PDB file of N, CA and C in Angstrom:
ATOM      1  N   UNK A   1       7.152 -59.907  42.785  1.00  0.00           N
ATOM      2  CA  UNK A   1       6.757 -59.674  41.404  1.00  0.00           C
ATOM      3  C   UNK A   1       6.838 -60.991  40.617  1.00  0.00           C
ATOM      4  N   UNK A   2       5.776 -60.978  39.707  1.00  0.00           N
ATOM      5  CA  UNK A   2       5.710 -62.511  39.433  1.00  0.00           C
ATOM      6  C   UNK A   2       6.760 -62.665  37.975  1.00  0.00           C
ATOM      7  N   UNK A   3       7.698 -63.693  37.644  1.00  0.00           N
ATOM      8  CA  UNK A   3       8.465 -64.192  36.578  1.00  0.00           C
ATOM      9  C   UNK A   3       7.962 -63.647  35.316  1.00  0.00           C
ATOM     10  N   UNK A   4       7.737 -62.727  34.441  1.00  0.00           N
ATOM     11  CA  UNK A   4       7.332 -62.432  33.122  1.00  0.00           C
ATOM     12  C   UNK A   4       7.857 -63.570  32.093  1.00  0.00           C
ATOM     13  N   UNK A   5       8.860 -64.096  32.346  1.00  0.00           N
ATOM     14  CA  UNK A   5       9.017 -65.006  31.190  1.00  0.00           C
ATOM     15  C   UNK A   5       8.314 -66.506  31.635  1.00  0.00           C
ATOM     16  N   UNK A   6       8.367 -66.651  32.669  1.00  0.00           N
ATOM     17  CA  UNK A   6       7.242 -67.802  33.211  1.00  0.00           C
ATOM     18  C   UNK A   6       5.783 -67.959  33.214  1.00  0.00           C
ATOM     19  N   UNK A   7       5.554 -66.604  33.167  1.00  0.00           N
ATOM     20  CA  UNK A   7       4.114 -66.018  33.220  1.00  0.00           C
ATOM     21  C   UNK A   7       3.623 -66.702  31.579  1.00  0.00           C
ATOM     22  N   UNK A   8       4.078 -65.756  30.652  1.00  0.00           N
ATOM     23  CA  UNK A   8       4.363 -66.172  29.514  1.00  0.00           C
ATOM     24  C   UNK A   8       4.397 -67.516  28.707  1.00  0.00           C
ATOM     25  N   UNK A   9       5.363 -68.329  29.884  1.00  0.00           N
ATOM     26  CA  UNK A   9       5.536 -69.408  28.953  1.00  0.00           C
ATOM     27  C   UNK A   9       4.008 -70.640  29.857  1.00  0.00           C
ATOM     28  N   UNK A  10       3.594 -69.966  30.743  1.00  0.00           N
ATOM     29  CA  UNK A  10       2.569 -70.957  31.594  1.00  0.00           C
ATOM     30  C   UNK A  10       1.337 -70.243  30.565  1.00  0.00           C
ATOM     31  N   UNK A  11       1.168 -69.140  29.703  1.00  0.00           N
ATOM     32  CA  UNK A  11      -0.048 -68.554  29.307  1.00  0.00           C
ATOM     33  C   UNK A  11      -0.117 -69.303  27.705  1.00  0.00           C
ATOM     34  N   UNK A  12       1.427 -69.504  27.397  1.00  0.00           N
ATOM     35  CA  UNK A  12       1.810 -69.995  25.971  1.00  0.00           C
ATOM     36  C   UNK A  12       0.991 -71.985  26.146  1.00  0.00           C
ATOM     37  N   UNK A  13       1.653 -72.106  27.174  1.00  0.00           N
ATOM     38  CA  UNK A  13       1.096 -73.757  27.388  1.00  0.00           C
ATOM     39  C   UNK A  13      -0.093 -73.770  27.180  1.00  0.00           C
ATOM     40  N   UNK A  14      -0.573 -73.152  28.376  1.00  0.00           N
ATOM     41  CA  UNK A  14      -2.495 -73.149  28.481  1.00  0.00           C
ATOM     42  C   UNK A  14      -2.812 -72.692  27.179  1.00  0.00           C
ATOM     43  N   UNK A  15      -2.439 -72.091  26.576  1.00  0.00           N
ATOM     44  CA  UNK A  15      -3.263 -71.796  25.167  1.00  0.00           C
ATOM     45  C   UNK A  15      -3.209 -73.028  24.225  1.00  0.00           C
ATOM     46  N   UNK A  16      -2.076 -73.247  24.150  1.00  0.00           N
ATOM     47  CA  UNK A  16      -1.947 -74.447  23.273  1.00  0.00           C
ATOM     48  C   UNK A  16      -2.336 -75.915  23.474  1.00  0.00           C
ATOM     49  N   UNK A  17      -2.674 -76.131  24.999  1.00  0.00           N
ATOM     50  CA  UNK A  17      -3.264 -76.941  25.130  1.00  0.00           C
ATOM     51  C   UNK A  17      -4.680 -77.000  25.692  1.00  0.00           C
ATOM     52  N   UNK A  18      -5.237 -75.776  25.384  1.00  0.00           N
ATOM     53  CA  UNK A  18      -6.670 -75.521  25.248  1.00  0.00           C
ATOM     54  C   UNK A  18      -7.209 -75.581  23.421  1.00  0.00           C
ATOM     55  N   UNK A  19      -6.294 -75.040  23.012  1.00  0.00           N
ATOM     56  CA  UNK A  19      -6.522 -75.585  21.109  1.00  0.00           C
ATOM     57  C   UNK A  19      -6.058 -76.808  20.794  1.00  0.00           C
ATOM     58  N   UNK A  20      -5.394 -77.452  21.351  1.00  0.00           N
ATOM     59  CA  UNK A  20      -5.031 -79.127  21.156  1.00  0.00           C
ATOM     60  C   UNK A  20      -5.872 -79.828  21.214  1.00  0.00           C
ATOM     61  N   UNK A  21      -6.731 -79.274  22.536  1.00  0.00           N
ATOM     62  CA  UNK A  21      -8.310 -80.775  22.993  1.00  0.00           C
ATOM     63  C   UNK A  21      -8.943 -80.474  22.010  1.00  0.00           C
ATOM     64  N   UNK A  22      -9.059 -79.606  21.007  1.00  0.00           N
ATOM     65  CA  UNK A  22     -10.190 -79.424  20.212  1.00  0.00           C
ATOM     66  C   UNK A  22     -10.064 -79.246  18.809  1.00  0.00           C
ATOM     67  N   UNK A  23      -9.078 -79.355  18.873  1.00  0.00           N
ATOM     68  CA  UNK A  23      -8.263 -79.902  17.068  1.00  0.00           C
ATOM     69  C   UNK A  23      -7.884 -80.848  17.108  1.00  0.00           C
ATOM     70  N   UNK A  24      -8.434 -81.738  15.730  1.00  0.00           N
ATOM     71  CA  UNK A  24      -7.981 -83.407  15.617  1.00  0.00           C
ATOM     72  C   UNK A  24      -6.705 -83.321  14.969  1.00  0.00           C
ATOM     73  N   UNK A  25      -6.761 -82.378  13.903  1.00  0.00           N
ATOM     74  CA  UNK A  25      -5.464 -82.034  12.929  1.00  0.00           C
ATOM     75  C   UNK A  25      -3.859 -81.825  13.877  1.00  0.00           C
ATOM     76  N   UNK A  26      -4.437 -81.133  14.647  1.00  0.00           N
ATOM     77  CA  UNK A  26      -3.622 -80.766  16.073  1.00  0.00           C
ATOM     78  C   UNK A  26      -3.149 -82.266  17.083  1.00  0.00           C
ATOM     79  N   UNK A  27      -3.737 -82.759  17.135  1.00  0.00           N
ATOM     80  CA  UNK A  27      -3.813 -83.835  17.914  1.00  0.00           C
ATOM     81  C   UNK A  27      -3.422 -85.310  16.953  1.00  0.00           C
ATOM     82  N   UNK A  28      -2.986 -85.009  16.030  1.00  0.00           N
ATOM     83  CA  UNK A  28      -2.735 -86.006  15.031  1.00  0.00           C
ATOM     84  C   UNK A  28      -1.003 -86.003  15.102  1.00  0.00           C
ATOM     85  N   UNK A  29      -0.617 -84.297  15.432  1.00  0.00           N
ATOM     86  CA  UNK A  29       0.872 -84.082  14.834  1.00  0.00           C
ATOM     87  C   UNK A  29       0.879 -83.142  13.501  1.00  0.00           C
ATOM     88  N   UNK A  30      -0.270 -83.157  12.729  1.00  0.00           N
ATOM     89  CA  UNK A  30      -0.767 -82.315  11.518  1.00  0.00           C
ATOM     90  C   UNK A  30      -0.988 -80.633  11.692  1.00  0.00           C
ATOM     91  N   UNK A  31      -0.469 -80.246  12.440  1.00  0.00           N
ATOM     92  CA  UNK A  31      -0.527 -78.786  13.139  1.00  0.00           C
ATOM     93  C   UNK A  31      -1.496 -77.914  11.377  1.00  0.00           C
ATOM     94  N   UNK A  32      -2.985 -77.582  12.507  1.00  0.00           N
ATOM     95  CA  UNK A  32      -3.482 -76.463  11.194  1.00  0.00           C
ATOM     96  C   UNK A  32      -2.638 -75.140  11.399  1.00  0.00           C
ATOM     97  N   UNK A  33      -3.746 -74.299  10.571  1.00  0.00           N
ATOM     98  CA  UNK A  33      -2.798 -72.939  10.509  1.00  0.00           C
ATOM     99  C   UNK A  33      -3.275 -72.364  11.794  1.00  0.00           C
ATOM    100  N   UNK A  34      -3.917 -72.328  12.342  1.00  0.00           N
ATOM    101  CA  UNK A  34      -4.263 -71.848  13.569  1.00  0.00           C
ATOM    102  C   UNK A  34      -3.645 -72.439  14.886  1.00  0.00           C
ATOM    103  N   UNK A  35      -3.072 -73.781  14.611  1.00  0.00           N
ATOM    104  CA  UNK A  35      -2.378 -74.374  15.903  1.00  0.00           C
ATOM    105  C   UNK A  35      -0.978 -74.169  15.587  1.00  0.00           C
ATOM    106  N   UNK A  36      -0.574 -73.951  14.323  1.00  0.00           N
ATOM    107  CA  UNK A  36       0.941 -73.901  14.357  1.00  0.00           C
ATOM    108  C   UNK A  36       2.104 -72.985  15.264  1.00  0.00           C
ATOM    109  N   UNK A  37       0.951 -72.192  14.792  1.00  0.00           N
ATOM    110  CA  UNK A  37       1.810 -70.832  15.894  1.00  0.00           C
ATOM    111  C   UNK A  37       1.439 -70.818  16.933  1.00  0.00           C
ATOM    112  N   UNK A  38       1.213 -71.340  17.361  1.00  0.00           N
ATOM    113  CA  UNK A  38       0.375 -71.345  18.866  1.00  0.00           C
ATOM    114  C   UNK A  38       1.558 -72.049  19.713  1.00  0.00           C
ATOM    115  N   UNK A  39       1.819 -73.675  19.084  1.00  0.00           N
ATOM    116  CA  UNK A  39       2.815 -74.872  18.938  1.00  0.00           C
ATOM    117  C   UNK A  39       4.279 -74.044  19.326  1.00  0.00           C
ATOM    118  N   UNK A  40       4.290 -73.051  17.819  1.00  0.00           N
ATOM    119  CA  UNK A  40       5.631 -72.701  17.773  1.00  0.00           C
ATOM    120  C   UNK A  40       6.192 -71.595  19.157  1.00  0.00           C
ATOM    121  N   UNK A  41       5.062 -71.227  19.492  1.00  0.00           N
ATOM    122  CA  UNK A  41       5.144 -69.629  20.458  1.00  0.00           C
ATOM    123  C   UNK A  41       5.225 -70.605  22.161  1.00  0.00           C
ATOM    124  N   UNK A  42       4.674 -71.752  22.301  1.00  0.00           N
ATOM    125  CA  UNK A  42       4.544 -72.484  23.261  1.00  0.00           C
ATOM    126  C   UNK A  42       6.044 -72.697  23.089  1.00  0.00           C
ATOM    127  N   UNK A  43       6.706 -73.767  22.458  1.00  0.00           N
ATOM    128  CA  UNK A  43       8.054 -74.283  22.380  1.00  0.00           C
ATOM    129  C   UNK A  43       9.103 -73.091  22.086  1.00  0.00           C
ATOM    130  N   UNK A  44       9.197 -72.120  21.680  1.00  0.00           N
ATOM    131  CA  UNK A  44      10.006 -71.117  22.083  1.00  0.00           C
ATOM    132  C   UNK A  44      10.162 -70.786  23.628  1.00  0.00           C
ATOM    133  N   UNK A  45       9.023 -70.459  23.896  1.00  0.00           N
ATOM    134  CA  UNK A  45       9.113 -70.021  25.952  1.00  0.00           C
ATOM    135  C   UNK A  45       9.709 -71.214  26.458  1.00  0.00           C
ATOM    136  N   UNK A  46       9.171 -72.479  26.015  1.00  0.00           N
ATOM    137  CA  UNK A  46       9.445 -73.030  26.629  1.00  0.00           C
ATOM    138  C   UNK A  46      11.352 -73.740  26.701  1.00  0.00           C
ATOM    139  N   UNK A  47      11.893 -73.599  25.184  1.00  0.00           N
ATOM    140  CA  UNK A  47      13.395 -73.326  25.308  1.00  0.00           C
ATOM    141  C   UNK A  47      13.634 -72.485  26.193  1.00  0.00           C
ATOM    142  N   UNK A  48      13.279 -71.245  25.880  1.00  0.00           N
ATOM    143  CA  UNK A  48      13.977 -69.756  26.752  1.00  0.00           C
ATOM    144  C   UNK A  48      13.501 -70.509  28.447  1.00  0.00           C
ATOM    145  N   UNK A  49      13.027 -70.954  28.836  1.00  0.00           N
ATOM    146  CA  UNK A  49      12.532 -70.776  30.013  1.00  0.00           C
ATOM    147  C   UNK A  49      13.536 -71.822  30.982  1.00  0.00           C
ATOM    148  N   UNK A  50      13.600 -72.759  30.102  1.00  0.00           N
ATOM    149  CA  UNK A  50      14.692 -74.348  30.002  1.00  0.00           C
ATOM    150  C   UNK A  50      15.833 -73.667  30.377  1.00  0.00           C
ATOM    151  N   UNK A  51      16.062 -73.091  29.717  1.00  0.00           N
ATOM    152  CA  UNK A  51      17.497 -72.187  29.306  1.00  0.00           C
ATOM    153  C   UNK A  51      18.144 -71.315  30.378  1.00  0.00           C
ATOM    154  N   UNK A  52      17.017 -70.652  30.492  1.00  0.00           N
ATOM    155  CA  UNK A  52      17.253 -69.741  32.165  1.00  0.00           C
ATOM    156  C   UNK A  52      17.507 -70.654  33.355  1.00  0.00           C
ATOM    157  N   UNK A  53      16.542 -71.763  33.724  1.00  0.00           N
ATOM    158  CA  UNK A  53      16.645 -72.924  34.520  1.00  0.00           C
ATOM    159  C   UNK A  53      18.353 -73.287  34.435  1.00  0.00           C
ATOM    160  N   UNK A  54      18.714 -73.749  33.368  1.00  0.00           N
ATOM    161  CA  UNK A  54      20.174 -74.403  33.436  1.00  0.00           C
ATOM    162  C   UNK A  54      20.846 -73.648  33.916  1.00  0.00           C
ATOM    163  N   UNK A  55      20.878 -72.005  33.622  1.00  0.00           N
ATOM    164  CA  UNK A  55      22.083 -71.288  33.806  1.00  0.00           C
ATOM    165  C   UNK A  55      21.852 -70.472  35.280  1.00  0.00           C
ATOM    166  N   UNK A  56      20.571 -70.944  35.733  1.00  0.00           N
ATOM    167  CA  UNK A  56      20.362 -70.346  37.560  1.00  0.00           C
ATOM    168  C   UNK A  56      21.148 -71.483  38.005  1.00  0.00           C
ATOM    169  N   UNK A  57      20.569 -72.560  37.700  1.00  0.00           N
ATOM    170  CA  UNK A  57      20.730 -73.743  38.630  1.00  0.00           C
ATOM    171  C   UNK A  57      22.298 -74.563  37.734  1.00  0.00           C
ATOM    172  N   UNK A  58      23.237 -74.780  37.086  1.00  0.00           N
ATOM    173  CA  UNK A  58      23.631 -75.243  36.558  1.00  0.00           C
ATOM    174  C   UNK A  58      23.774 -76.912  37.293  1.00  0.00           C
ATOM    175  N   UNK A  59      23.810 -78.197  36.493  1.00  0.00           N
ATOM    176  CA  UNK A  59      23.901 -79.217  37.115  1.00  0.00           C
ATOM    177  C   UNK A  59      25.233 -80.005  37.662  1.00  0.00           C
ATOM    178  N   UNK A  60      25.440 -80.468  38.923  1.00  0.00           N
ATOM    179  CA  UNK A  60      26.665 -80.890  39.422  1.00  0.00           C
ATOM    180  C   UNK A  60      27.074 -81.695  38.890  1.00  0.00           C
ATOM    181  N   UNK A  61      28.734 -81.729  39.005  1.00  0.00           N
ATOM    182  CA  UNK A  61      29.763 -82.533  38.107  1.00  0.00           C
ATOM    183  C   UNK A  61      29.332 -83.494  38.469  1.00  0.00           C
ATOM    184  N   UNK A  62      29.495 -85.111  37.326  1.00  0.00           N
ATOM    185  CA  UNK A  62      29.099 -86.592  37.663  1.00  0.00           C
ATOM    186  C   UNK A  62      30.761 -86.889  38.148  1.00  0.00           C
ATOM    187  N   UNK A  63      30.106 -87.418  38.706  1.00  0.00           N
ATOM    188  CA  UNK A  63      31.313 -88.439  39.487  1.00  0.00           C
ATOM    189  C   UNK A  63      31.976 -89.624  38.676  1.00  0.00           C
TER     190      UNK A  63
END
């Protein structure tokens, strides 16, 4: 069964960087109203997704 929150956060990317190539406002850093949320819904999954990663895998003590 495939990851729902991965699914998600790979559908959140592709969207947002299918409205990025084609907004200058977007592509400036100037987020319109139509890319903002797009931006914001991408970088949420993509915390949560970060997040899950650390706490499967946590990283080994430095020496």
């Amino acid at each position: 069964m495939a990851d729902d929150l991965h699914a998600r956060y790979m559908q959140a990317s592709n969207t947002w960087r299918t409205h990025l190539n084609r907004c200058r406002p977007c592509q400036t850093g100037q987020h319109c109203t139509a890319g903002a949320p797009l931006y914001e819904q991408f970088c949420r999954l993509q915390d949560a997704y970060n997040q899950r990663l650390r706490r499967r895998w946590p990283r080994p003590p430095t020496l």
